[in-house]
mmCIF file of C-alpha atoms and ligand atoms in Angstrom:
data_model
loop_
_atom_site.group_PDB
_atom_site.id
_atom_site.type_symbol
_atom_site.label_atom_id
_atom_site.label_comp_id
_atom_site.label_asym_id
_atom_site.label_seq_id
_atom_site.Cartn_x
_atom_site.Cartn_y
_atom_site.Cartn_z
ATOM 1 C CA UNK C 1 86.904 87.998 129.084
ATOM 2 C CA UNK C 2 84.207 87.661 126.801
ATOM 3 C CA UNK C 3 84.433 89.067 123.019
ATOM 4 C CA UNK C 4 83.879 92.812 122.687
ATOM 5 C CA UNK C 5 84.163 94.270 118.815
ATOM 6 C CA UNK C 6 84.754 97.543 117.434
ATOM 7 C CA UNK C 7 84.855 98.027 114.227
ATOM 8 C CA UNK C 8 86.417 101.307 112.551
ATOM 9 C CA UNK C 9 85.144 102.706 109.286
ATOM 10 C CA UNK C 10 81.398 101.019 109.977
ATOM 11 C CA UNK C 11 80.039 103.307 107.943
ATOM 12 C CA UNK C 12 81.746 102.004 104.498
ATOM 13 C CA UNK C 13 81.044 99.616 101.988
ATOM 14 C CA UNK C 14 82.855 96.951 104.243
ATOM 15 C CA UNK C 15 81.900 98.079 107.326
ATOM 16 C CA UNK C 16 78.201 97.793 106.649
ATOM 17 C CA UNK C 17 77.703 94.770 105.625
ATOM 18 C CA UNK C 18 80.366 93.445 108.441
ATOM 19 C CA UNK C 19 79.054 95.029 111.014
ATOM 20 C CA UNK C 20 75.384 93.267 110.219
ATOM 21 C CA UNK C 21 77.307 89.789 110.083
ATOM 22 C CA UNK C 22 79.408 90.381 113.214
ATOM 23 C CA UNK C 23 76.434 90.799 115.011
ATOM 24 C CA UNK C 24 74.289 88.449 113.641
ATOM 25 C CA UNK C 25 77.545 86.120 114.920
ATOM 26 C CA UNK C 26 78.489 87.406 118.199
ATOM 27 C CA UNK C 27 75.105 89.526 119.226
ATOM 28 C CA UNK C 28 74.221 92.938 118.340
ATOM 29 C CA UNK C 29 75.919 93.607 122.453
ATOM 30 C CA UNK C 30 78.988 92.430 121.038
ATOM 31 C CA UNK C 31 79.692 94.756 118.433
ATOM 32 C CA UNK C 32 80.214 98.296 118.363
ATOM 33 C CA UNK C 33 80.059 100.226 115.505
ATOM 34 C CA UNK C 34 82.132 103.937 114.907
ATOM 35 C CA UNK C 35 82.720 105.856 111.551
ATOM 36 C CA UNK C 36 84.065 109.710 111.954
ATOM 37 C CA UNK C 37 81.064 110.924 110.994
ATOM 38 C CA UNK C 38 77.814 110.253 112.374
ATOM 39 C CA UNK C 39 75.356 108.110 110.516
ATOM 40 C CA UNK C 40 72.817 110.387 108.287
ATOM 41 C CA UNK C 41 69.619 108.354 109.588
ATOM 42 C CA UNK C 42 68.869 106.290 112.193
ATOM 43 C CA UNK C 43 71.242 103.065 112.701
ATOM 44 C CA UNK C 44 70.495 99.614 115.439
ATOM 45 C CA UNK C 45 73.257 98.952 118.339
ATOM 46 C CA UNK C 46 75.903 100.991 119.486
ATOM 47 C CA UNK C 47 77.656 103.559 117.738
ATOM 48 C CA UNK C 48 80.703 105.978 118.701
ATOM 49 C CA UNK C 49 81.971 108.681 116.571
ATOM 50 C CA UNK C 50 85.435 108.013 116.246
ATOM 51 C CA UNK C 51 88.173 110.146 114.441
ATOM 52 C CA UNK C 52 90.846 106.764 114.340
ATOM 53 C CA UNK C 53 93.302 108.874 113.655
ATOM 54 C CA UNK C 54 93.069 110.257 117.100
ATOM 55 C CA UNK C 55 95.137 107.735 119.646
ATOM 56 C CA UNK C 56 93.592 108.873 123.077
ATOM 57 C CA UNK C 57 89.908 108.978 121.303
ATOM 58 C CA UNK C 58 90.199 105.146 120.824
ATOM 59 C CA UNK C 59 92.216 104.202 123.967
ATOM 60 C CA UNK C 60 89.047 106.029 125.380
ATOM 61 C CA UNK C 61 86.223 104.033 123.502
ATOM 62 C CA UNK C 62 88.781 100.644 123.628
ATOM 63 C CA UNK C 63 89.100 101.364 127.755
ATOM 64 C CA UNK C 64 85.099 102.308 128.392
ATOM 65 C CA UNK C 65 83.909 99.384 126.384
ATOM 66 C CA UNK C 66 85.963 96.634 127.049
ATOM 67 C CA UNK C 67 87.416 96.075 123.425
ATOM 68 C CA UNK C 68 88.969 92.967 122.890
ATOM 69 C CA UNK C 69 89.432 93.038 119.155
ATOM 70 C CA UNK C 70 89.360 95.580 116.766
ATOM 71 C CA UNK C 71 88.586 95.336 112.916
ATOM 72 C CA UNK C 72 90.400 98.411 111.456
ATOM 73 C CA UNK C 73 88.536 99.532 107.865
ATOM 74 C CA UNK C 74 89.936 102.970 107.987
ATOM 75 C CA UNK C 75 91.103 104.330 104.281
ATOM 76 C CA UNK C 76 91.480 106.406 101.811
ATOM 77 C CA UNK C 77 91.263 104.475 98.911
ATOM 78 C CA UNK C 78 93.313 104.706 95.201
ATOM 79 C CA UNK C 79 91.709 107.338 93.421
ATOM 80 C CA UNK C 80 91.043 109.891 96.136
ATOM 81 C CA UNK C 81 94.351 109.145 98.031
ATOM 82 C CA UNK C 82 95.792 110.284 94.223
ATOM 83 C CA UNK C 83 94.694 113.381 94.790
ATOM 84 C CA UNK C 84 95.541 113.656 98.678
ATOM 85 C CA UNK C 85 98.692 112.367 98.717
ATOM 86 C CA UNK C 86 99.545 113.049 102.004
ATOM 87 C CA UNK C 87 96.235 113.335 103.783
ATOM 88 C CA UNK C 88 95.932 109.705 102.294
ATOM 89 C CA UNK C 89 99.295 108.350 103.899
ATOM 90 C CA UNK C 90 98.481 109.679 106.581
ATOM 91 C CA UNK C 91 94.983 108.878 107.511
ATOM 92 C CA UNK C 92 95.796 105.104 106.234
ATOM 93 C CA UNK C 93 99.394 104.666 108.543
ATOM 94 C CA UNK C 94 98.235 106.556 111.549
ATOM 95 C CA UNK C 95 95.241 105.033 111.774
ATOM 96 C CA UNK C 96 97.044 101.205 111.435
ATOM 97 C CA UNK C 97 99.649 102.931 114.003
ATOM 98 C CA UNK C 98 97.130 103.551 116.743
ATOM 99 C CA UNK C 99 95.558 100.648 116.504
ATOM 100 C CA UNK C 100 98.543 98.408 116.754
ATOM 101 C CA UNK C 101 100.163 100.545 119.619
ATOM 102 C CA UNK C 102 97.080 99.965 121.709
ATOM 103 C CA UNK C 103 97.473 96.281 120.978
ATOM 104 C CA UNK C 104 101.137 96.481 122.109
ATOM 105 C CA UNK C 105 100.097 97.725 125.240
ATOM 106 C CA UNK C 106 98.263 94.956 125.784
ATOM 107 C CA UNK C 107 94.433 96.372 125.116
ATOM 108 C CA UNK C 108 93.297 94.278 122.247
ATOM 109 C CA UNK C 109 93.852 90.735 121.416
ATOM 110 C CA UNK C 110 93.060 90.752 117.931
ATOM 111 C CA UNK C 111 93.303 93.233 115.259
ATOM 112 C CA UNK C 112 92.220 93.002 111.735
ATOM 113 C CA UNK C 113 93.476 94.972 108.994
ATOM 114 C CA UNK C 114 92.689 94.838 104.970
ATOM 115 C CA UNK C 115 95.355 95.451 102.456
ATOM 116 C CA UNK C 116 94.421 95.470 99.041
ATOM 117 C CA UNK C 117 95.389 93.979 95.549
ATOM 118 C CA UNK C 118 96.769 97.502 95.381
ATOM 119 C CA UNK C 119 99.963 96.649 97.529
ATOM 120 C CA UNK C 120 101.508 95.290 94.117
ATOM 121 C CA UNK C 121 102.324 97.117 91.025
ATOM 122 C CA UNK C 122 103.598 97.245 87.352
ATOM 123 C CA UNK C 123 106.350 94.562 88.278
ATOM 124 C CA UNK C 124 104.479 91.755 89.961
ATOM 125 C CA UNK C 125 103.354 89.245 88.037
ATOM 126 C CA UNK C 126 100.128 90.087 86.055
ATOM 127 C CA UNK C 127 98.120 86.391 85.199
ATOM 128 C CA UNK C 128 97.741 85.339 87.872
ATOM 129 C CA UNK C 129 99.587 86.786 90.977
ATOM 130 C CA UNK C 130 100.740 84.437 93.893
ATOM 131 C CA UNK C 131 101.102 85.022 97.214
ATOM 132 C CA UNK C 132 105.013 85.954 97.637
ATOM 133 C CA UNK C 133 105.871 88.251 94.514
ATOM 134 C CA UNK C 134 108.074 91.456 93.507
ATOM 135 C CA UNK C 135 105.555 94.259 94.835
ATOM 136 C CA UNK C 136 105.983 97.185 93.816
ATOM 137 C CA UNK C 137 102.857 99.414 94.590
ATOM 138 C CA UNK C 138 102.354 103.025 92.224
ATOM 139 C CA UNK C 139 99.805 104.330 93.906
ATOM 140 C CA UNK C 140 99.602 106.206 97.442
ATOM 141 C CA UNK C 141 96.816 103.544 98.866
ATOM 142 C CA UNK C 142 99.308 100.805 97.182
ATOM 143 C CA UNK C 143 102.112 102.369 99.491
ATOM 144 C CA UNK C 144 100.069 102.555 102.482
ATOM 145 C CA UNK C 145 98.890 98.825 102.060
ATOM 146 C CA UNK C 146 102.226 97.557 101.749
ATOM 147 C CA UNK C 147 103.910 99.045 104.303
ATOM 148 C CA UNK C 148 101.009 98.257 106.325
ATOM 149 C CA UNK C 149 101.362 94.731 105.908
ATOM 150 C CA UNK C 150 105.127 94.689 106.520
ATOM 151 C CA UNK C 151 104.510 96.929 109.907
ATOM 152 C CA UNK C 152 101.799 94.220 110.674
ATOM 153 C CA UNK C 153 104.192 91.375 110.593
ATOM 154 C CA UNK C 154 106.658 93.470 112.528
ATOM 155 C CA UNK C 155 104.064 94.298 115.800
ATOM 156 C CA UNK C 156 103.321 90.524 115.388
ATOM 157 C CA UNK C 157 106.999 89.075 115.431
ATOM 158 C CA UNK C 158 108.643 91.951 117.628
ATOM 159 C CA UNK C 159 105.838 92.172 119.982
ATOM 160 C CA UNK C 160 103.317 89.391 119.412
ATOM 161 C CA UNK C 161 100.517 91.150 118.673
ATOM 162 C CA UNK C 162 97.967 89.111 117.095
ATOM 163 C CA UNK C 163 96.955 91.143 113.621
ATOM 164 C CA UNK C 164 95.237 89.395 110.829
ATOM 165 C CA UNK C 165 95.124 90.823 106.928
ATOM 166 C CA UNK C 166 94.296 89.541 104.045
ATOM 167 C CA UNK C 167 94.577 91.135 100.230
ATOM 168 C CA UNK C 168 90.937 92.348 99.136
ATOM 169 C CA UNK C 169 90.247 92.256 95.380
ATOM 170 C CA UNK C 170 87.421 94.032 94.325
ATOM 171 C CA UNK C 171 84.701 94.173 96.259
ATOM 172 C CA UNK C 172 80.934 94.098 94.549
ATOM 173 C CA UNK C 173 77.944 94.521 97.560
ATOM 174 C CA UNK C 174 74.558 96.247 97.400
ATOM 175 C CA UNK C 175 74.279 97.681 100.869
ATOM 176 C CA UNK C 176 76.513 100.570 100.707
ATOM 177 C CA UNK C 177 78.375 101.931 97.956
ATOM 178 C CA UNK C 178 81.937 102.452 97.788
ATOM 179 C CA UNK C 179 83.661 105.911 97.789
ATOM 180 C CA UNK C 180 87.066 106.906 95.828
ATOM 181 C CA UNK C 181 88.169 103.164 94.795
ATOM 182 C CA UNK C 182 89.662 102.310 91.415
ATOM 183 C CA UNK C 183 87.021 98.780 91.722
ATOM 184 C CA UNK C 184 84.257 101.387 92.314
ATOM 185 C CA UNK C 185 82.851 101.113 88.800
ATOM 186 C CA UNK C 186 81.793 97.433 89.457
ATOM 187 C CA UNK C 187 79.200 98.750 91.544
ATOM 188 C CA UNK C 188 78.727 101.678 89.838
ATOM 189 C CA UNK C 189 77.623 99.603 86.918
ATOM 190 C CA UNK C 190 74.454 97.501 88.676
ATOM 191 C CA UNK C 191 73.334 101.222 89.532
ATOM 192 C CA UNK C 192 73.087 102.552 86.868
ATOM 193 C CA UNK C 193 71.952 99.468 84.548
ATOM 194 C CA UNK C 194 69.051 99.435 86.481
ATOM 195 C CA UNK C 195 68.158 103.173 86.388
ATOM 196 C CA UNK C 196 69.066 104.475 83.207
ATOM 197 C CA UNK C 197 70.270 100.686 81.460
ATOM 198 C CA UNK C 198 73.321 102.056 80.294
ATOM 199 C CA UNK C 199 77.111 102.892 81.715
ATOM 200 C CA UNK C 200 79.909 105.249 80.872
ATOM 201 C CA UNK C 201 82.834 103.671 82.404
ATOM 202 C CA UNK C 202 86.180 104.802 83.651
ATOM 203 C CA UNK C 203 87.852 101.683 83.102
ATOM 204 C CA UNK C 204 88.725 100.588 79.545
ATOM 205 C CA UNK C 205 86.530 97.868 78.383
ATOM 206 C CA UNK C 206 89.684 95.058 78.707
ATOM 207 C CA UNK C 207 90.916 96.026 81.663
ATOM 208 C CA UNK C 208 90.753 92.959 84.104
ATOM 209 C CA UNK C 209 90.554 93.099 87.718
ATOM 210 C CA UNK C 210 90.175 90.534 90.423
ATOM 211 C CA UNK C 211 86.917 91.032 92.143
ATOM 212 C CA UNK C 212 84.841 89.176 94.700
ATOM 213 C CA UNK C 213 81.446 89.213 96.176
ATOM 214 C CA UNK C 214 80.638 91.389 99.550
ATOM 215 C CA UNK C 215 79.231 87.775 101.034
ATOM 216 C CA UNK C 216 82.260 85.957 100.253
ATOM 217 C CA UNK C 217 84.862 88.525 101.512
ATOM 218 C CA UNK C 218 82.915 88.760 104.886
ATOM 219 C CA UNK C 219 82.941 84.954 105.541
ATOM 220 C CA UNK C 220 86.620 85.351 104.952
ATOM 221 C CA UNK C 221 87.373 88.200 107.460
ATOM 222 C CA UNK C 222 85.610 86.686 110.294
ATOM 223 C CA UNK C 223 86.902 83.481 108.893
ATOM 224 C CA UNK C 224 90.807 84.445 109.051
ATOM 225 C CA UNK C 225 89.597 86.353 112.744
ATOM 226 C CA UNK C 226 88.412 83.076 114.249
ATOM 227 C CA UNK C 227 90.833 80.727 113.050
ATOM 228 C CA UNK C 228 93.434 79.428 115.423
ATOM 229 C CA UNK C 229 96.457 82.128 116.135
ATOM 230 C CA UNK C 230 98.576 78.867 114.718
ATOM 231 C CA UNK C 231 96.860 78.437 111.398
ATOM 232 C CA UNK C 232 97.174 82.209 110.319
ATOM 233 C CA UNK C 233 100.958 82.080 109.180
ATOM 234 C CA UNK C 234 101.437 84.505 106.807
ATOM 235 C CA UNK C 235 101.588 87.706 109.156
ATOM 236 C CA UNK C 236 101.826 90.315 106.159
ATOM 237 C CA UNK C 237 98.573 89.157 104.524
ATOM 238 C CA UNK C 238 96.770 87.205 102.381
ATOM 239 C CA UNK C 239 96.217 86.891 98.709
ATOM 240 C CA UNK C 240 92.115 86.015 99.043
ATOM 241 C CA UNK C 241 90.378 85.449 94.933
ATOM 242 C CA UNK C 242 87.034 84.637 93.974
ATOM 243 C CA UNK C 243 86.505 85.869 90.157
ATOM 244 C CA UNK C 244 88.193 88.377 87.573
ATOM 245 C CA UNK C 245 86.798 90.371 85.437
ATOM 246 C CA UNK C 246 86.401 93.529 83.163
ATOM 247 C CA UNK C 247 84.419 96.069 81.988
ATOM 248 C CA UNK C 248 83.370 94.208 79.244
ATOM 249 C CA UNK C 249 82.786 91.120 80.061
ATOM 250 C CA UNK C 250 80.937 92.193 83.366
ATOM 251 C CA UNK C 251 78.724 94.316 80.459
ATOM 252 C CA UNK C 252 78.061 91.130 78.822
ATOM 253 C CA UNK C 253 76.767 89.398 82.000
ATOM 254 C CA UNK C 254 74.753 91.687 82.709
ATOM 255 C CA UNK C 255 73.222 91.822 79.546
ATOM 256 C CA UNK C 256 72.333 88.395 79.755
ATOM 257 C CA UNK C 257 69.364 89.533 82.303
ATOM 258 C CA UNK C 258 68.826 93.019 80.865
ATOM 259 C CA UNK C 259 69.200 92.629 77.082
ATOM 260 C CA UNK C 260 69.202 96.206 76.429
ATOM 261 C CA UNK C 261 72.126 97.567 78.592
ATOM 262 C CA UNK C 262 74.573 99.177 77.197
ATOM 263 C CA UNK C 263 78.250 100.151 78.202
ATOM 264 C CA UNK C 264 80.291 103.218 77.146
ATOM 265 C CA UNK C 265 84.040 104.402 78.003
ATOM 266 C CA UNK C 266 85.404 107.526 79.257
ATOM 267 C CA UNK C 267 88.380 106.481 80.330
ATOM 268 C CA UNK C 268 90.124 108.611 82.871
ATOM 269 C CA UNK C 269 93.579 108.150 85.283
ATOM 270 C CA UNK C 270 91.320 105.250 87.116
ATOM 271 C CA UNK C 271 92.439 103.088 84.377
ATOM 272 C CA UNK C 272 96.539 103.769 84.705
ATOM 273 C CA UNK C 273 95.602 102.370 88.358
ATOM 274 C CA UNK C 274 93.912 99.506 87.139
ATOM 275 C CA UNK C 275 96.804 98.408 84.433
ATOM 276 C CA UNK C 276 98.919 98.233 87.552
ATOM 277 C CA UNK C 277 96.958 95.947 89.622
ATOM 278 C CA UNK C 278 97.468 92.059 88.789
ATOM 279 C CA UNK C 279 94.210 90.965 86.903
ATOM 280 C CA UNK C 280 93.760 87.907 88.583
ATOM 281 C CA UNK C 281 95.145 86.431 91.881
ATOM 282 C CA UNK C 282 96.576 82.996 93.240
ATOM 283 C CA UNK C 283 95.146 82.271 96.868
ATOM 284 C CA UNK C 284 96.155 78.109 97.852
ATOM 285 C CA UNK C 285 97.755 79.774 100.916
ATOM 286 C CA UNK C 286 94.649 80.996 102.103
ATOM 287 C CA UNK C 287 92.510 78.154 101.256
ATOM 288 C CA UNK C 288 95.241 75.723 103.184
ATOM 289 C CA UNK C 289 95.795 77.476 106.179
ATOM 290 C CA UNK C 290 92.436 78.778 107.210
ATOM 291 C CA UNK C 291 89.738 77.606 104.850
ATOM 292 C CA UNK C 292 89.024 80.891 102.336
ATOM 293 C CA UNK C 293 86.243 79.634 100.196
ATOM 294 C CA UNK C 294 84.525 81.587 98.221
ATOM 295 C CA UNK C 295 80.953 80.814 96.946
ATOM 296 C CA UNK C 296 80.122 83.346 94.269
ATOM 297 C CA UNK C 297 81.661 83.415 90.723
ATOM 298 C CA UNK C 298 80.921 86.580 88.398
ATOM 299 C CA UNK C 299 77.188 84.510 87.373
ATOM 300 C CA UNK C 300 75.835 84.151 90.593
ATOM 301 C CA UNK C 301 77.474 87.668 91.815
ATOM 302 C CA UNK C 302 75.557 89.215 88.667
ATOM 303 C CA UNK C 303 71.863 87.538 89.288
ATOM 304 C CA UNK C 304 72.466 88.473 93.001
ATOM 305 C CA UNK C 305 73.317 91.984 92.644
ATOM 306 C CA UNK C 306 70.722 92.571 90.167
ATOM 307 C CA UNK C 307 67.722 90.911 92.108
ATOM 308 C CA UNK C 308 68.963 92.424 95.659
ATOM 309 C CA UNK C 309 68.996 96.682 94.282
ATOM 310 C CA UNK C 310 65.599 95.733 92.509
ATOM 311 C CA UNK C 311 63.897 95.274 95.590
HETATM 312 N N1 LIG Y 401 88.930 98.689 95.986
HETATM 313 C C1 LIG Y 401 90.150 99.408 96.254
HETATM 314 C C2 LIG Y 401 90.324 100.531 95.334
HETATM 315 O O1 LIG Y 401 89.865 100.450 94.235
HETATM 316 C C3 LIG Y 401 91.320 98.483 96.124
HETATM 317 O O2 LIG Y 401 91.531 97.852 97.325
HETATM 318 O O3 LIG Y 401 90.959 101.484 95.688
#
C-alpha cells in the first residue's frame, strides 16, 4: 500500500508549512490537507473539511482516501484553552481519541501527535529540562499534552499502534501565524518590528522560553515519522531543543538589523504560563535515537525571519 497522508489542523501555523514539505516529499497526490474550516482563499491539492472531533467524519475521509498515516495538529493551545477550559480538554483528547481508535482498528499505520513543552510545570526542573522529569503541567493545554502522551504510549504498548510525538518548544515561522499560544509573541514580535518598529509584549522581558525555528521542527516531524518503528523508543514523546530565549534578548537581536526597534511590556496572565514552562530543554534522546538536528540558532532564526516577511 503506498503512503497516503492526512494531515489535521492544515490550516495552522504547523500545518502550513508541513503540509508544503510533506508534499514537496511524498507528492502533492500524497497528501491531503483538512482544517474545520474552509480555507479563506484559494489553496493547491486536496482539501477536506474536517471537524476531528467527529469519529465517523474521519473514518469517512480515512476509508474514501486510503489513509495510511495521519499527522494529528488539532489544539487548543495555552492561552485560549485558559479561558475554555473544557471546550479545550475536550477538543485536544477527543480529537487524539479518534484518531488513535481508528488506528486500533487497524486503519492507519502511523500517527503523529505533538505535545508541547507545556506538558511540564512549576516542579520540573527549570535550566535545562531532560527528557524523564517530575511533570506537573498548570495549564489546561499542559493537561491535555500530558495525558496525551501517556494515552499514546498506552495504544502503542496495549495495542501496538504505531504513534510518534515529540515535545515542541516554541515555534517561530513566517507562513502562518499562530493563534492563542503562550510562544505567540515570538512571532508577534517580527510583525510588528517591521510595521510599526516597536512591540508591547505580554511576556516579561526575562522570561525565557525554549523556542525553535518552523524549518527545523518540520525536518524533525517527518524525521521521527520516517525513522524505523525500532529507533523511536520513547512512546510518550520527545524532548526536541534548538535555542532559548526571551523577550529581551530576542529584542536585542533584532535590533542588531533594525537599530531603532523598540520593545515595551504589558504583561498579562501569558506570563504566569510562561514562568511554568522549563526555559530551556535537554534533547540527547532525540538526537541518539532518530537523528533530531536542528540547524537554526536564535541568529540565523532572526536574519531569516526578518528577510522572509520583508518580501
Ligand atoms: N506554543 C504553545 C503555546 O504557547 C506551546 O506548545 O501554547
Amino acid at each position: 500500500m503506498s503512503k497516503k497522508i492526512l494531515v489535521l489542523g492544515a490550516l495552522g501555523q504547523i500545518g502550513t508549512d508541513l503540509v508544503d514539505a510533506l508534499r514537496l516529499r511524498f507528492g502533492a497526490e500524497s497528501v491531503i490537507a483538512s482544517d474545520i474550516r474552509r480555507p479563506a482563499h484559494a489553496v493547491e491539492g486536496v482539501f477536506l473539511e474536517i471537524d476531528a472531533k467527529d469519529r465517523e467524519a474521519l473514518r469517512a475521509a480515512v476509508v474514501q482516501h486510503g489513509i495510511t498515516e495521519v499527522y494529528h495538529l488539532v489544539a487548543m493551545l495555552s492561552a485560549t484553552a485558559e479561558k475554555y477550559p473544557i471546550a479545550g480538554w475536550d477538543l485536544n483528547m477527543i480529537s487524539l481519541f479518534n484518531v488513535l481508535e481508528l488506528a486500533k482498528e487497524g486503519l492507519l499505520k502511523k500517527v503523529f501527535w505533538p505535545s508541547s513543552i507545556a506538558a511540564f510545570g512549576p516542579t520540573s526542573p527549570k535550566d535545562p529540562c531532560g527528557q524523564t522529569v517530575v511533570m506537573d503541567p498548570a495549564t489546561v493545554y499542559g493537561i491535555s499534552k500530558l495525558s496525551g502522551e501517556l494515552w499514546c504510549s498506552y495504544y502503542f504498548e496495549k495495542f501496538g499502534v504505531d504513534v510518534r510525538s515529540i515535545r515542541y518548544p516554541g515555534l517561530i515561522s513566517w507562513k502562518a501565524e499562530p493563534g492563542g499560544g503562550t510562544t505567540d509573541y515570538a512571532v508577534d514580535i517580527f510583525h510588528k518590528a517591521l510595521a510599526q518598529n516597536k512591540y508591547s509584549c505580554y511576556i516579561a522581558a526575562e522570561s525565557s522560553l525554549p523556542m525553535m525555528y518552523m524549518e527545523d521542527a518540520i525536518e524533525s516531524t517527518i524525521g521521527i515519522m520516517e525513522a524505523k518503528a525500532e529507533d523511536v523508543r520513547i512512546r510518550t514523546s520527545y524532548n526536541i531543543a534548538a535555542f532559548c530565549v526571551n523577550p529581551r534578548i530576542l529584542a536585542e537581536e533584532i535590533r542588531k538589523h533594525r537599530p531603532d526597534f523598540e520593545i515595551s511590556y504589558d504583561v498579562d496572565f501569558r506570563d504566569a504560563i510562561a514562568q511554568g514552562w522549563p526555559a530551556s530543554i535537554l534533547d540527547e534522546e532525540a538526537r541518539a535515537h532518530w537523528g533530531h538536528n536542528p540547524k537554526f540558532d536564535l541568529p540565523k532564526m532572526v536574519e531569516e525571519m526578518l528577510s522572509r516577511l520583508a518580501q
